[in-house]
Each structure stands twice: as structure tokens, then as C-alpha cells.
Amino acid sequence: MPAERVTSTSPDTAVPAVSGPPRRLSRRTVLGGAAAMTGAVAVSAATVVPAAAAPAPTAASAYERALPAVSGIKKRSRLVDYEVFELAALMRAGVVTSVQVTQAYLDRIDRFNGPFETYGDNGLYNAFVRIDRDGALAQAAAADAQFKKARHSGEDLPPLLGIPFGIKDSVAVKGFEAKDGSHAFDGNAALRDATVVHRLRTAGAVILGHTVCSAFSGSITGTFAGNAWNMAYVPGGSSQGSGVAPIARLAAAAIGEETGGSIMMPSAANGASGIKPSLGTSSVAGLMPLSPGYDVLGPIARSVRDASLILSVILGPDPANDPLTLAAPDPFPAMPLTARKGSRPLSGITIGIPQTDWMRTSKGIQVGTPPQDLYDADHSAAFERLKQQLTSLGATVKEFPGLDVTVPQNDPYFASTDVLATVDGSPVSPSSAVLSPNRYEIGYWKAVGDFAATRPADQAAALLAQYGRKGPNDTTASFDSATRFAGAVPASVRVEGEKRRRTLQANYQAALDAAGVDFMLVLSIGAQIGLRAGGGFPVYRAYYQLPNALTWPMVSFPIGYDSTVGLPIAAQFWGPRFSEPEIVQAAIDYQAHFPEYHNAAPPDPVTTGTPKVAPRRLTVAPAAPPELSNDPLVAEEALR
């Protein structure tokens, strides 16, 4: 929907943590009235008024203490190879300037990105779909002036000053179109920055432009961009450009969005370090929503400590624009920025490998087969090596059952076949009982309809066709019937769906507690990824959307490379809601002791001939099959 329209979800959709600190301000207080009590009355749309960013750190802050000494920074072969933390230290010392760094990234974009505004194969990386060249250089020059002034005045500097970023194509950047992966949103110009973008700017970041995403953020494999390590292979989606850009050295870091796998999959496929936050950790105000109550915005970078720094900047309450952020602890526990000292920093931590986290192969979901039994030889070797490495750092790594969501009493919500009601002739599943009303209340269809009314006929038709669908097998449903269905789900059915979601949370937490597990270790992708021409993911987690249904965070980090093509192999930690500091700290500790994986850089692609210019297409549907969809109501239907 139009990027300048940001809307509030029902208070009942912010699934609270199973346990947590007392709330200082309830969502009922913010939204008030019968709507807040029953969830049955639509909540008015709220325009984006960016929330204030966290105060700039003082000289004695953890951030300043975490910055490396310039003398201790390993010399990199290229300016674009330095991590965010290293660039921050080098810029503060006057060794390099933001203009130099920004120009270096722009030069690489010119060489290796290919034509902009292309939702298709443009012949090169196609990580950026549009850039703000003049604006980025002006921001960089302003950052350099601030650095120069601070060397004389001693004033504090914001943490991301001068660092170049990419932003997913579904997130509002003032004055620029956001198209969510399709020319169907041509003309969708943002009136103001999304809250996350505003907070990045306040922290001094240089915004290079928009990174390409899957059509309507609908596919977790992605084909518009080329993989950072080999352009012939899929990049992961839907935040595909945000996964490619930092690793291909087209940006220092990027912002991705996930509804179901869309930060974790491109991070894994490209060997990036990405964090999918818990629901409510960071504001989604200014995002073109897919499923409010699942959608989250998070960082993708080269190192986990860089990603953690970025998350520390963008997280925090945004009560006027995103009431879901009121569910998070306030203040949020400090995000780690350095590795713990000593040779065994993970001592006392138990990391569990869930044995019922089934994988999907070409034969379908492999229920009954432990996930690690399905990894290919390279992934299996990397996984065994990782377990040994984590153990060497002091962790207890063990297999445990996890929660088998194919057992109905374990999972009354996520993959449940139960029908809670029938509305307009269509069944209401537990997840649809939650997500469909959420979409209705934020004006999901109304915003698209209002925008479509201002567009040419072919563009309007593409939008109405895309948003008129209710499920993977419903290709004829009209735009109006989809709206009626979502708006007619009874309040009692919605409450039952939300209750079941909380039950699923509690059941999974109980599974961890029974085994004495602090957080979990999985591989989202278990075999070499496929070619862009229909290859996809041969082996991957069947329930890649489960962390989003649980509202739990994940962090992805590279652990090796395959022996044939040299594509990255990645692992993920995931744990209970708002456990970001714990799982991120463990990943930072790992990378400090085993830096060879995240420090590796892909070779530059060989460019021959003229880059392709793909035709302008009004994409009506994601090319991916339902089981690879980022839309939970589509993907979960494929599980039933």
C-alpha cells in the first residue's frame, strides 16, 4: 500500500511475551475505547510522525568503548571491505571521509548493479532498484563537516555518522517511490521517512537508495537480484537486495523486512549477518505492510556486531505510529556491541537443536526425519564443525525434541487444520482469524484501492487483482470480497485465534524449559541453493514462518562455504521473544573467535556485453509456489 500511509493495528494483535516486565503504558490507554477492548472496531489510520530517536551516545557510552582503535584495525584491500564499526573509527580519526566511502560504494553500484527500476534479471547484481546519488553525496559531505567540527569541539557524534545504507523497496524514504517489488506501485511516493529511516538519519546514516525486493514481498527465494557470490543463483527473498548489497560491497549495511523468512533467507543465501527482531522491537511505521502482527524491520550487515549496532539505533517505542512497540521492554535491554572476553564466552549456555523442526525437500515435508539427516554433505560438515566450535567456546549443544507442530495439541494456531468459522463462504483458520482482521483494521485494502483509483487502468487492474486474493487456490476472488471476508470475521473468532497464538507461544517456551534450552540452533537452508531459473531451495526449513507466528527473534550468520560453487552456508540462533541481546551476543562471540566466514568477500563478477533492460511488467502474482511465500496466509495454507 502507499508508503506514506501507515496504519495502526488492533491492540489485541500485539502478542505479549509469555513473561516480561510490567507495562508502563498499555495499548488500551493509547488507542482507547471499545475498539481497544474488543478489537471489533476499526482503528483509524495514523500518518507517519517519526518518533524521536534514542539520545546520541555520550563519550563514555558502550558504543564509544566498543569502537576499535585505529591502530588495531586490520588493513583491508579495499575501502568497501571495512565493517561499519571499523569505518566509524576510521572516519572519527580522519583517516577516511564519508564522501570517499560513499563514492566508493556508488562507483561499485555503477559497475556491478545494472539498470535501475528493474523487477527482473538486469544482467548484473540488481541489488539496488533506485538510488539517490546526489542526496547520498550531500549527506556524506554533511557528515564530514560534522566530523571536522567535532575534532575541535569534542562534541559527541551519532553512532552511524557517514555510513552508507540501502533500504528495502517497501520502506518509505521521503521523496522517493517505494514499489514493494512491482511496477504496479509506480507513483507511490513517500511524503516522509519511515520511523526506522528517520532513526537511521538521526544516527547519521547516509541513505543510498532502495534495495530490490520480491514482487509484493511475496517470495523467500527471490530472482530479481543475483546472489552476491554467484549471480546465477537465487539471492533469497523477499529482502533480496538488502541481503546482496552488503556482501557484494554495494553498501555497508541495509534494512530488510520480514513477515516470514524475508530477512533470514537472504541473509543465509548470501552469507550476511542479519537480525530478525521480535515483534514490537522496532517500529514498522512507514512500511508497506503485508501482515501486521507478523511484519518486522531489521538490519542486514557483514558482521553480527554491525547488525546489533544498527538494531540498537532503530529499536524503541513508537506509540503514535506503531502501538505494537509498546509490548517491548522499555527501556529495551542493551544490545551487545563487543565479544565477551576469554576463550569460553558461551560457558553456562545451553543451545538446543530441535529435532522436530522438519525440513522440506522436493518430496515435501519430511516429518519424522531429523533435520540434520537431510543436509547435503557440505552443510552437514559445516553444521558438525559449528557444533564443535560452539562447544569449544563453552556452550552445551544438544539435540532436543523441540515442539512438533504437526501434533494438533502442540499447535492449535500456526498449521492447525481447524476451522473457527465460515465467512462469505470461506473457512476462517486460526491464523486467518488474527491476520485478516489486522489487515482490515489498518485499511490494508482501502489504501490500495484509494491509490489504484489514481493510477492508469492497467496499473489499477494489477493492484486490484493482487490484493483481491484470499488464498493460494483462490485466483478469482474480487478485491471487494477479500475486504468483506476480513472485515466480517467475528470478534469472538478473532479472540479465539489470538488465544491460540499465545498457547502456541507458551507450548514452545515449555518445550525449551523442559529441556533446559536457552535458545535454539537451526539451518534455514540445508543444501546448496538453486539457480535463479527455477532452482529455489532444494532443502529448507518447512516452518520458516514459525518464528514470526511466535513473534520470536532470530539471527543468521555464515559458518562456511560449499565445496563446489563456493556459495555460503549459514546458521541461525532463535529464541524467546525479546531475547535479542542473548542470541546476538552468542553470535558476536562466535564471530570474534571464527572470523574467517563473515570476513570473506566474493570475487567481483565478470561483466561482459551490455546489461539487460527488463521490460516494465505489472507483476500480478509472485512466481514462487505457495510453500515459498512470505505471506503467512498463503504459506500456512500450503502446510494444511
XYZ file of C-alpha atoms in Angstrom:
640
model
C 0.000 0.000 0.000
C 1.154 3.576 -0.428
C 4.336 4.098 1.542
C 3.160 7.360 3.100
C 0.138 5.653 4.658
C 0.954 3.983 7.929
C -1.767 2.480 9.998
C -2.211 1.082 13.467
C -3.160 -2.491 14.243
C -5.645 -3.614 16.844
C -4.138 -3.763 20.334
C -5.095 -7.417 20.529
C -2.655 -8.252 17.740
C 0.419 -7.353 19.777
C 1.007 -10.798 21.239
C 2.550 -10.208 24.667
C 5.586 -12.069 25.849
C 4.861 -15.138 27.941
C 6.637 -13.354 30.747
C 8.214 -9.943 30.963
C 8.496 -6.663 32.830
C 5.403 -4.726 33.904
C 3.996 -2.401 31.278
C 4.211 1.306 31.997
C 1.688 2.260 29.355
C -0.916 -0.095 27.952
C -2.046 -0.152 24.343
C -5.596 0.187 25.610
C -4.613 3.576 27.056
C -3.110 4.633 23.736
C -5.960 3.535 21.488
C -8.810 3.603 23.987
C -12.490 2.831 23.769
C -14.442 -0.210 22.681
C -12.072 -0.909 19.828
C -9.245 -1.462 22.255
C -11.365 -3.735 24.384
C -12.907 -5.942 21.729
C -10.826 -5.495 18.607
C -14.113 -5.258 16.673
C -13.987 -1.599 15.674
C -11.568 -0.402 13.019
C -8.720 1.777 14.277
C -8.154 4.950 12.301
C -5.076 5.166 10.131
C -2.237 7.217 11.583
C 0.081 9.243 9.383
C 3.791 8.836 9.995
C 5.142 11.303 12.511
C 8.638 9.912 13.101
C 9.286 9.070 16.710
C 12.279 10.615 18.369
C 15.409 8.550 18.096
C 17.281 7.427 21.168
C 19.621 10.082 22.589
C 23.011 10.239 20.942
C 25.578 8.269 22.920
C 27.985 10.100 25.206
C 31.751 9.757 25.027
C 31.642 7.242 27.843
C 28.902 5.155 26.243
C 29.198 1.464 25.472
C 29.320 2.388 21.802
C 32.356 4.628 22.166
C 34.103 1.988 24.252
C 33.286 -0.621 21.576
C 34.920 1.304 18.728
C 38.233 -0.298 17.757
C 41.467 1.633 17.983
C 42.569 2.713 14.529
C 45.937 1.083 15.104
C 44.211 -2.231 15.735
C 42.084 -2.265 12.573
C 43.322 -4.830 10.103
C 44.119 -3.233 6.755
C 41.569 -4.270 4.167
C 42.342 -4.483 0.480
C 39.515 -2.094 -0.446
C 37.741 0.751 1.282
C 34.423 -1.050 0.799
C 35.647 -4.088 2.764
C 35.688 -2.352 6.154
C 32.882 -3.154 8.560
C 30.598 -0.467 9.976
C 32.463 -0.366 13.301
C 35.786 -0.015 11.512
C 34.515 2.736 9.210
C 33.127 4.631 12.195
C 36.525 4.578 13.906
C 38.409 5.494 10.736
C 36.073 8.407 9.964
C 36.297 9.762 13.501
C 40.091 9.680 13.284
C 40.061 11.457 9.925
C 41.738 8.542 8.140
C 38.925 8.334 5.600
C 35.950 10.531 4.830
C 32.309 9.662 4.371
C 32.428 11.159 0.884
C 35.258 8.778 -0.032
C 33.380 5.789 1.340
C 30.064 6.787 -0.213
C 31.684 7.440 -3.586
C 33.406 4.058 -3.426
C 30.049 2.327 -2.974
C 28.429 4.434 -5.701
C 31.285 3.528 -8.058
C 30.671 -0.161 -7.419
C 26.940 0.296 -7.918
C 27.727 1.897 -11.274
C 29.940 -1.051 -12.242
C 28.049 -4.013 -10.865
C 24.407 -3.188 -10.129
C 22.966 -2.832 -13.634
C 19.975 -0.766 -14.781
C 17.665 0.588 -12.085
C 13.876 0.268 -11.800
C 14.160 -3.347 -12.986
C 11.996 -6.039 -11.435
C 13.649 -8.871 -13.312
C 17.117 -10.006 -14.343
C 19.062 -6.883 -15.313
C 22.223 -8.826 -16.148
C 24.142 -7.817 -13.010
C 23.515 -7.844 -9.252
C 20.369 -5.670 -9.373
C 20.657 -5.158 -5.615
C 19.527 -1.518 -5.839
C 16.336 -0.713 -7.694
C 16.900 3.060 -7.354
C 19.499 5.318 -5.751
C 19.725 8.915 -4.551
C 23.199 9.737 -5.815
C 23.139 13.492 -5.202
C 21.359 13.152 -1.888
C 23.790 10.486 -0.637
C 26.847 12.577 -1.514
C 25.292 15.628 0.141
C 24.594 13.586 3.297
C 28.163 12.309 3.244
C 29.573 15.828 2.886
C 27.450 16.986 5.818
C 28.760 14.063 7.873
C 32.356 15.016 7.065
C 31.683 18.582 8.164
C 30.313 17.250 11.431
C 33.391 15.059 11.924
C 35.676 18.030 11.308
C 33.795 20.231 13.743
C 33.822 17.559 16.442
C 37.617 17.225 16.284
C 37.835 20.795 17.554
C 34.780 20.932 19.812
C 34.885 17.444 21.282
C 31.120 17.096 20.806
C 29.504 13.680 20.742
C 28.874 12.146 17.345
C 25.940 9.941 16.361
C 26.892 6.246 16.009
C 26.248 5.716 12.297
C 27.561 9.065 11.084
C 28.644 8.801 7.460
C 27.783 5.087 6.996
C 26.066 4.259 3.626
C 22.851 2.179 3.806
C 20.353 0.537 1.490
C 16.651 0.377 2.393
C 14.191 -2.281 1.244
C 11.850 -1.180 -1.546
C 8.812 -1.471 0.738
C 10.005 1.145 3.270
C 9.273 4.847 2.953
C 12.154 7.176 2.087
C 10.921 10.758 1.819
C 10.544 11.990 -1.734
C 11.099 8.598 -3.357
C 8.771 5.948 -4.677
C 8.509 2.679 -2.772
C 7.141 -0.075 -5.009
C 7.361 -3.286 -2.985
C 8.864 -5.169 -5.892
C 6.352 -4.248 -8.604
C 5.676 -1.512 -11.143
C 2.069 -1.818 -10.038
C 3.125 0.705 -7.361
C 4.636 3.204 -9.787
C 3.958 6.683 -8.426
C 3.818 5.611 -4.778
C 5.988 8.435 -3.457
C 6.599 8.741 0.281
C 5.667 12.017 1.957
C 8.029 11.347 4.871
C 10.557 8.860 6.114
C 9.555 5.665 7.851
C 10.384 5.738 11.564
C 13.314 3.349 11.035
C 14.734 5.530 8.245
C 14.245 8.627 10.394
C 16.177 6.992 13.216
C 18.974 5.997 10.843
C 19.232 9.582 9.604
C 19.248 10.891 13.178
C 22.116 8.483 13.860
C 23.987 9.992 10.889
C 23.486 7.286 8.257
C 23.806 8.050 4.546
C 20.823 6.662 2.617
C 21.975 5.386 -0.774
C 18.569 4.281 -2.047
C 16.130 1.384 -2.240
C 17.172 -2.261 -2.490
C 15.105 -4.562 -4.688
C 12.626 -6.989 -3.135
C 10.474 -9.856 -4.376
C 7.201 -8.939 -6.090
C 4.847 -7.647 -3.369
C 7.379 -9.089 -0.878
C 5.895 -12.447 -1.765
C 8.771 -14.921 -2.252
C 11.521 -16.178 0.048
C 13.748 -17.357 -2.828
C 13.957 -14.223 -4.977
C 15.038 -13.994 -8.611
C 15.236 -10.259 -9.338
C 18.740 -9.971 -7.855
C 21.785 -12.157 -8.376
C 23.365 -13.931 -5.422
C 26.333 -11.986 -4.024
C 28.659 -14.961 -4.553
C 27.405 -16.110 -7.937
C 24.789 -14.157 -9.858
C 23.412 -17.305 -11.482
C 21.974 -18.444 -8.130
C 18.969 -17.252 -6.137
C 19.590 -14.450 -3.630
C 16.881 -15.365 -1.126
C 13.909 -13.111 -0.537
C 11.929 -11.132 -0.119
C 14.595 -8.667 1.075
C 16.882 -9.899 -1.669
C 18.693 -6.654 -2.470
C 19.279 -5.998 1.219
C 20.901 -9.414 1.511
C 23.073 -8.964 -1.569
C 24.229 -5.333 -1.169
C 26.429 -5.578 1.967
C 28.145 -8.779 0.814
C 28.643 -7.644 -2.796
C 30.113 -4.421 -1.347
C 27.413 -2.157 -2.748
C 26.513 -0.777 0.709
C 27.915 -1.027 4.219
C 24.612 -2.368 5.540
C 20.913 -2.481 4.733
C 17.444 -2.651 6.223
C 15.300 -5.670 5.421
C 11.714 -6.573 6.251
C 10.405 -9.968 7.282
C 6.919 -11.359 7.537
C 8.003 -14.981 7.162
C 11.638 -15.672 6.294
C 12.392 -12.486 4.366
C 15.395 -11.364 6.433
C 16.694 -14.789 7.385
C 16.602 -16.334 3.910
C 18.541 -13.613 2.025
C 20.978 -13.356 4.943
C 21.570 -17.108 4.748
C 21.727 -17.308 0.941
C 24.306 -14.505 0.691
C 26.294 -15.224 3.850
C 25.247 -11.968 5.513
C 24.727 -11.340 9.224
C 21.079 -10.431 9.737
C 18.759 -9.959 12.687
C 15.031 -10.597 12.552
C 13.765 -8.766 15.644
C 10.913 -9.812 17.874
C 7.543 -8.315 17.007
C 7.487 -4.864 18.604
C 11.244 -4.390 18.997
C 11.447 -1.926 16.102
C 8.709 0.215 14.584
C 7.144 -0.752 11.258
C 5.618 2.693 10.729
C 6.247 3.625 7.104
C 6.355 0.039 5.881
C 4.069 -1.145 3.103
C 2.516 -3.879 5.236
C 1.986 -7.492 4.322
C 0.687 -8.967 7.591
C 0.561 -6.596 10.561
C 1.216 -8.603 13.673
C 3.979 -10.516 11.833
C 5.862 -7.776 9.914
C 9.207 -6.638 11.366
C 12.082 -4.457 10.146
C 15.681 -5.389 10.903
C 19.322 -4.967 9.857
C 21.439 -6.966 7.430
C 25.201 -6.385 7.534
C 28.521 -8.216 7.199
C 29.068 -8.856 10.895
C 26.653 -9.523 13.730
C 28.142 -6.719 15.815
C 27.412 -4.285 12.977
C 23.847 -5.584 12.767
C 23.495 -5.292 16.545
C 24.657 -1.678 16.472
C 22.098 -0.881 13.781
C 19.314 -2.584 15.720
C 20.268 -0.615 18.831
C 19.702 2.570 16.817
C 16.358 1.691 15.236
C 14.626 -0.094 18.135
C 12.401 1.553 20.724
C 8.827 2.682 21.373
C 6.893 4.464 18.642
C 3.496 4.776 20.349
C 1.958 7.316 17.981
C 2.649 5.274 14.869
C 3.160 1.647 15.898
C 1.422 0.565 19.140
C 2.981 -2.882 18.753
C 6.234 -1.349 20.016
C 4.568 -0.815 23.396
C 4.783 -4.571 24.003
C 8.583 -4.427 24.171
C 10.515 -3.825 27.393
C 11.151 -0.114 27.892
C 13.991 0.569 28.164
C 14.985 -2.318 25.943
C 17.943 -4.331 27.266
C 21.189 -3.027 25.803
C 22.216 -4.700 22.576
C 25.751 -6.163 22.740
C 28.454 -4.446 20.702
C 31.572 -6.411 21.666
C 32.528 -10.016 22.202
C 32.896 -11.294 25.733
C 36.445 -11.834 26.924
C 38.040 -15.183 27.480
C 38.306 -18.386 25.496
C 34.960 -19.817 26.674
C 32.453 -16.954 26.460
C 29.485 -19.310 25.965
C 30.011 -21.173 29.248
C 26.730 -21.821 31.039
C 24.637 -21.537 27.871
C 22.650 -24.485 26.533
C 21.892 -24.379 22.813
C 19.247 -26.810 21.596
C 18.892 -28.380 18.151
C 15.144 -29.053 17.667
C 14.643 -32.487 16.169
C 11.055 -31.813 15.053
C 11.948 -28.684 13.067
C 11.124 -30.577 9.890
C 12.806 -29.824 6.570
C 11.099 -29.632 3.196
C 12.633 -31.277 0.137
C 11.391 -31.942 -3.380
C 9.407 -34.801 -1.842
C 7.565 -32.498 0.568
C 7.841 -32.038 4.325
C 9.982 -34.800 5.792
C 8.075 -35.433 9.028
C 9.858 -37.984 11.201
C 13.332 -37.377 9.795
C 15.655 -35.265 11.979
C 16.547 -32.100 10.065
C 20.308 -32.655 10.112
C 19.835 -36.019 8.395
C 18.674 -34.163 5.281
C 21.545 -31.697 4.939
C 23.807 -32.192 1.943
C 27.432 -33.171 2.538
C 28.781 -29.625 2.714
C 26.027 -28.363 5.004
C 26.343 -31.418 7.203
C 30.088 -30.924 7.560
C 29.674 -27.217 8.327
C 26.967 -27.990 10.892
C 29.102 -30.585 12.681
C 32.035 -28.173 12.672
C 29.804 -25.426 14.101
C 28.666 -27.660 16.951
C 32.292 -28.392 17.812
C 33.172 -24.703 17.602
C 30.303 -23.694 19.898
C 31.299 -26.429 22.337
C 34.895 -25.190 22.299
C 33.549 -21.771 23.331
C 31.922 -23.329 26.387
C 28.357 -23.916 25.218
C 26.414 -27.081 25.834
C 24.997 -28.046 22.426
C 22.419 -30.796 22.457
C 19.577 -32.247 20.485
C 16.113 -31.935 22.000
C 12.591 -32.601 20.701
C 11.504 -29.002 20.241
C 7.801 -28.649 19.526
C 6.286 -30.800 16.788
C 3.664 -28.558 15.225
C 2.221 -31.467 13.281
C 0.701 -32.641 16.595
C -2.621 -30.780 16.996
C -2.430 -30.395 20.765
C 1.002 -28.788 20.425
C -0.063 -26.303 17.783
C -3.627 -25.011 17.853
C -2.691 -21.995 15.702
C 0.145 -21.993 13.159
C -0.507 -25.043 10.976
C -3.823 -26.037 12.512
C -6.460 -27.501 10.208
C -9.234 -26.263 12.500
C -11.946 -24.051 11.023
C -13.086 -21.460 13.551
C -15.883 -20.032 11.403
C -17.127 -19.650 7.837
C -17.322 -16.132 6.446
C -18.603 -15.242 2.990
C -18.415 -18.931 2.121
C -14.749 -19.234 3.075
C -13.264 -21.015 6.114
C -11.507 -18.978 8.803
C -8.356 -20.705 10.047
C -6.837 -19.718 13.410
C -4.120 -17.654 11.736
C -6.608 -16.014 9.377
C -8.756 -15.156 12.399
C -5.863 -12.984 13.588
C -4.232 -11.676 10.427
C -7.261 -10.915 8.257
C -8.847 -8.545 10.803
C -5.429 -6.965 11.385
C -5.226 -6.162 7.691
C -8.775 -4.869 7.636
C -8.267 -2.552 10.609
C -5.208 -0.807 9.190
C -7.076 -0.025 5.966
C -4.973 -2.549 4.012
C -7.399 -2.814 1.088
C -8.736 0.726 1.335
C -5.260 2.223 0.968
C -4.561 0.099 -2.102
C -7.981 0.899 -3.556
C -7.525 4.633 -2.990
C -4.106 4.518 -4.642
C -5.358 2.365 -7.538
C -8.065 4.928 -8.230
C -5.359 7.469 -9.096
C -3.445 5.203 -11.486
C -3.802 4.190 -15.156
C -6.221 1.356 -15.874
C -3.629 -1.404 -16.364
C -1.830 -0.495 -13.158
C -5.083 -0.283 -11.186
C -6.187 -3.666 -12.512
C -2.904 -5.291 -11.448
C -3.230 -3.911 -7.930
C -6.862 -4.948 -7.507
C -6.127 -8.433 -8.828
C -3.154 -8.925 -6.496
C -4.876 -7.722 -3.351
C -8.177 -9.373 -4.157
C -6.860 -12.844 -3.438
C -7.615 -14.611 -0.184
C -5.514 -17.750 -0.561
C -3.281 -19.783 -2.898
C -6.203 -21.597 -4.543
C -8.477 -18.572 -4.780
C -7.488 -16.835 -8.001
C -10.866 -15.391 -8.885
C -11.819 -13.653 -5.635
C -12.542 -9.996 -6.165
C -10.957 -7.097 -4.341
C -14.294 -6.400 -2.636
C -14.814 -9.986 -1.489
C -11.366 -10.078 0.121
C -12.232 -6.915 2.027
C -15.625 -8.276 3.094
C -14.088 -11.518 4.309
C -11.515 -9.776 6.515
C -13.994 -7.273 7.891
C -16.633 -9.881 8.741
C -14.523 -12.157 10.956
C -16.452 -12.094 14.271
C -14.714 -10.575 17.282
C -15.158 -13.808 19.215
C -13.376 -15.756 16.455
C -10.549 -13.262 16.422
C -10.148 -13.532 20.184
C -10.030 -17.321 19.864
C -7.315 -17.045 17.190
C -5.246 -14.731 19.378
C -5.698 -17.052 22.357
C -4.426 -19.961 20.270
C -1.399 -17.947 19.168
C -0.491 -17.322 22.800
C -0.990 -21.004 23.544
C 1.479 -21.886 20.798
C 3.964 -19.436 22.320
C 3.562 -20.980 25.748
C 3.861 -24.528 24.383
C 7.093 -23.772 22.585
C 8.535 -21.997 25.617
C 7.591 -25.023 27.725
C 9.490 -27.279 25.295
C 12.631 -25.188 25.782
C 12.195 -25.089 29.544
C 11.646 -28.847 29.821
C 14.938 -29.472 28.028
C 16.826 -26.702 29.809
C 17.495 -24.947 26.499
C 18.300 -21.220 26.424
C 17.888 -20.791 22.669
C 17.960 -22.884 19.504
C 20.260 -23.584 16.572
C 18.900 -24.379 13.092
C 19.897 -24.217 9.446
C 17.195 -22.435 7.452
C 18.732 -23.761 4.233
C 20.074 -27.315 4.294
C 21.571 -27.798 0.843
C 23.122 -25.792 -1.961
C 20.628 -23.230 -3.188
C 19.322 -23.451 -6.739
C 19.788 -21.480 -9.904
C 17.616 -18.413 -10.472
C 15.924 -20.177 -13.360
C 13.521 -22.170 -11.224
C 16.054 -23.638 -8.784
C 14.817 -22.273 -5.482
C 15.773 -24.039 -2.238
C 16.127 -27.829 -2.611
C 16.214 -28.339 1.190
C 14.924 -25.773 3.668
C 13.016 -25.428 6.926
C 9.376 -26.293 6.306
C 8.299 -23.995 9.142
C 10.402 -20.970 8.255
C 7.415 -18.803 9.204
C 7.082 -20.265 12.697
C 9.370 -17.681 14.376
C 7.106 -14.942 13.008
C 3.977 -16.686 14.259
C 5.692 -16.987 17.654
C 6.916 -13.349 17.430
C 10.421 -14.640 18.354
C 13.760 -13.219 17.114
C 16.445 -14.873 15.004
C 19.997 -14.037 13.982
C 21.687 -15.506 10.892
C 25.448 -15.755 10.390
C 27.738 -17.576 7.903
C 29.547 -20.740 9.038
C 31.265 -21.902 5.853
C 31.101 -22.251 2.069
C 30.186 -25.171 -0.145
C 32.895 -27.128 -1.931
C 31.575 -26.798 -5.482
C 30.339 -23.301 -6.333
C 31.603 -21.605 -3.163
C 28.168 -20.448 -2.020
C 27.793 -19.584 1.677
C 26.431 -21.877 4.366
C 24.684 -20.151 7.264
C 23.203 -20.999 10.653
C 20.591 -19.274 12.780
C 20.061 -18.815 16.517
C 16.479 -18.238 17.629
C 14.901 -17.867 20.998
C 12.020 -16.437 23.029
C 10.532 -13.037 22.389
C 12.847 -10.143 23.252
C 15.855 -12.432 23.680
C 17.762 -10.460 21.005
C 20.597 -9.488 23.409
C 21.261 -13.125 24.327
C 21.213 -14.685 20.866
C 23.075 -11.763 19.278
C 25.766 -11.823 21.966
C 26.357 -15.518 21.309
C 26.698 -14.855 17.573
C 29.106 -11.970 18.188
C 31.195 -14.217 20.436
C 31.251 -16.871 17.717
C 32.354 -14.431 15.006
C 35.084 -12.998 17.231
C 36.671 -16.451 17.509
C 35.886 -17.635 13.972
C 36.045 -14.501 11.787
C 37.055 -16.242 8.580
C 33.472 -16.790 7.433
C 31.980 -13.312 7.776
C 35.208 -11.625 6.647
C 35.274 -13.486 3.337
C 34.418 -11.453 0.250
C 33.045 -12.731 -3.067
C 35.028 -12.128 -6.248
C 33.772 -9.297 -8.389
C 31.516 -10.539 -11.174
C 32.842 -10.609 -14.695
C 30.845 -8.098 -16.706
C 30.550 -8.670 -20.427
C 28.380 -7.045 -23.011
C 25.505 -4.679 -22.332
C 23.418 -5.112 -19.163
C 19.862 -6.219 -19.747
C 16.965 -3.810 -19.527
C 13.958 -5.835 -18.489
C 10.553 -4.733 -19.784
C 8.269 -2.903 -17.413
C 5.934 -5.585 -16.049
C 2.910 -5.127 -13.846
C 3.570 -8.225 -11.772
C 0.272 -9.655 -10.580
C 1.489 -12.675 -8.622
C 4.712 -13.927 -7.061
C 6.315 -16.594 -9.206
C 7.070 -18.759 -6.183
C 4.780 -21.664 -5.240
C 2.675 -21.233 -2.066
C 5.131 -23.106 0.149
C 7.780 -20.451 -0.664
C 5.558 -17.464 0.015
C 6.386 -14.763 2.527
C 2.640 -14.239 3.088
C 1.657 -16.338 6.123
C -1.909 -16.871 4.952
C -0.581 -18.314 1.704
C 2.330 -20.298 3.110
C 0.413 -21.736 6.066
C -2.341 -22.914 3.755
C 0.296 -24.985 1.951
C 1.049 -26.702 5.275
C -2.535 -27.781 5.879
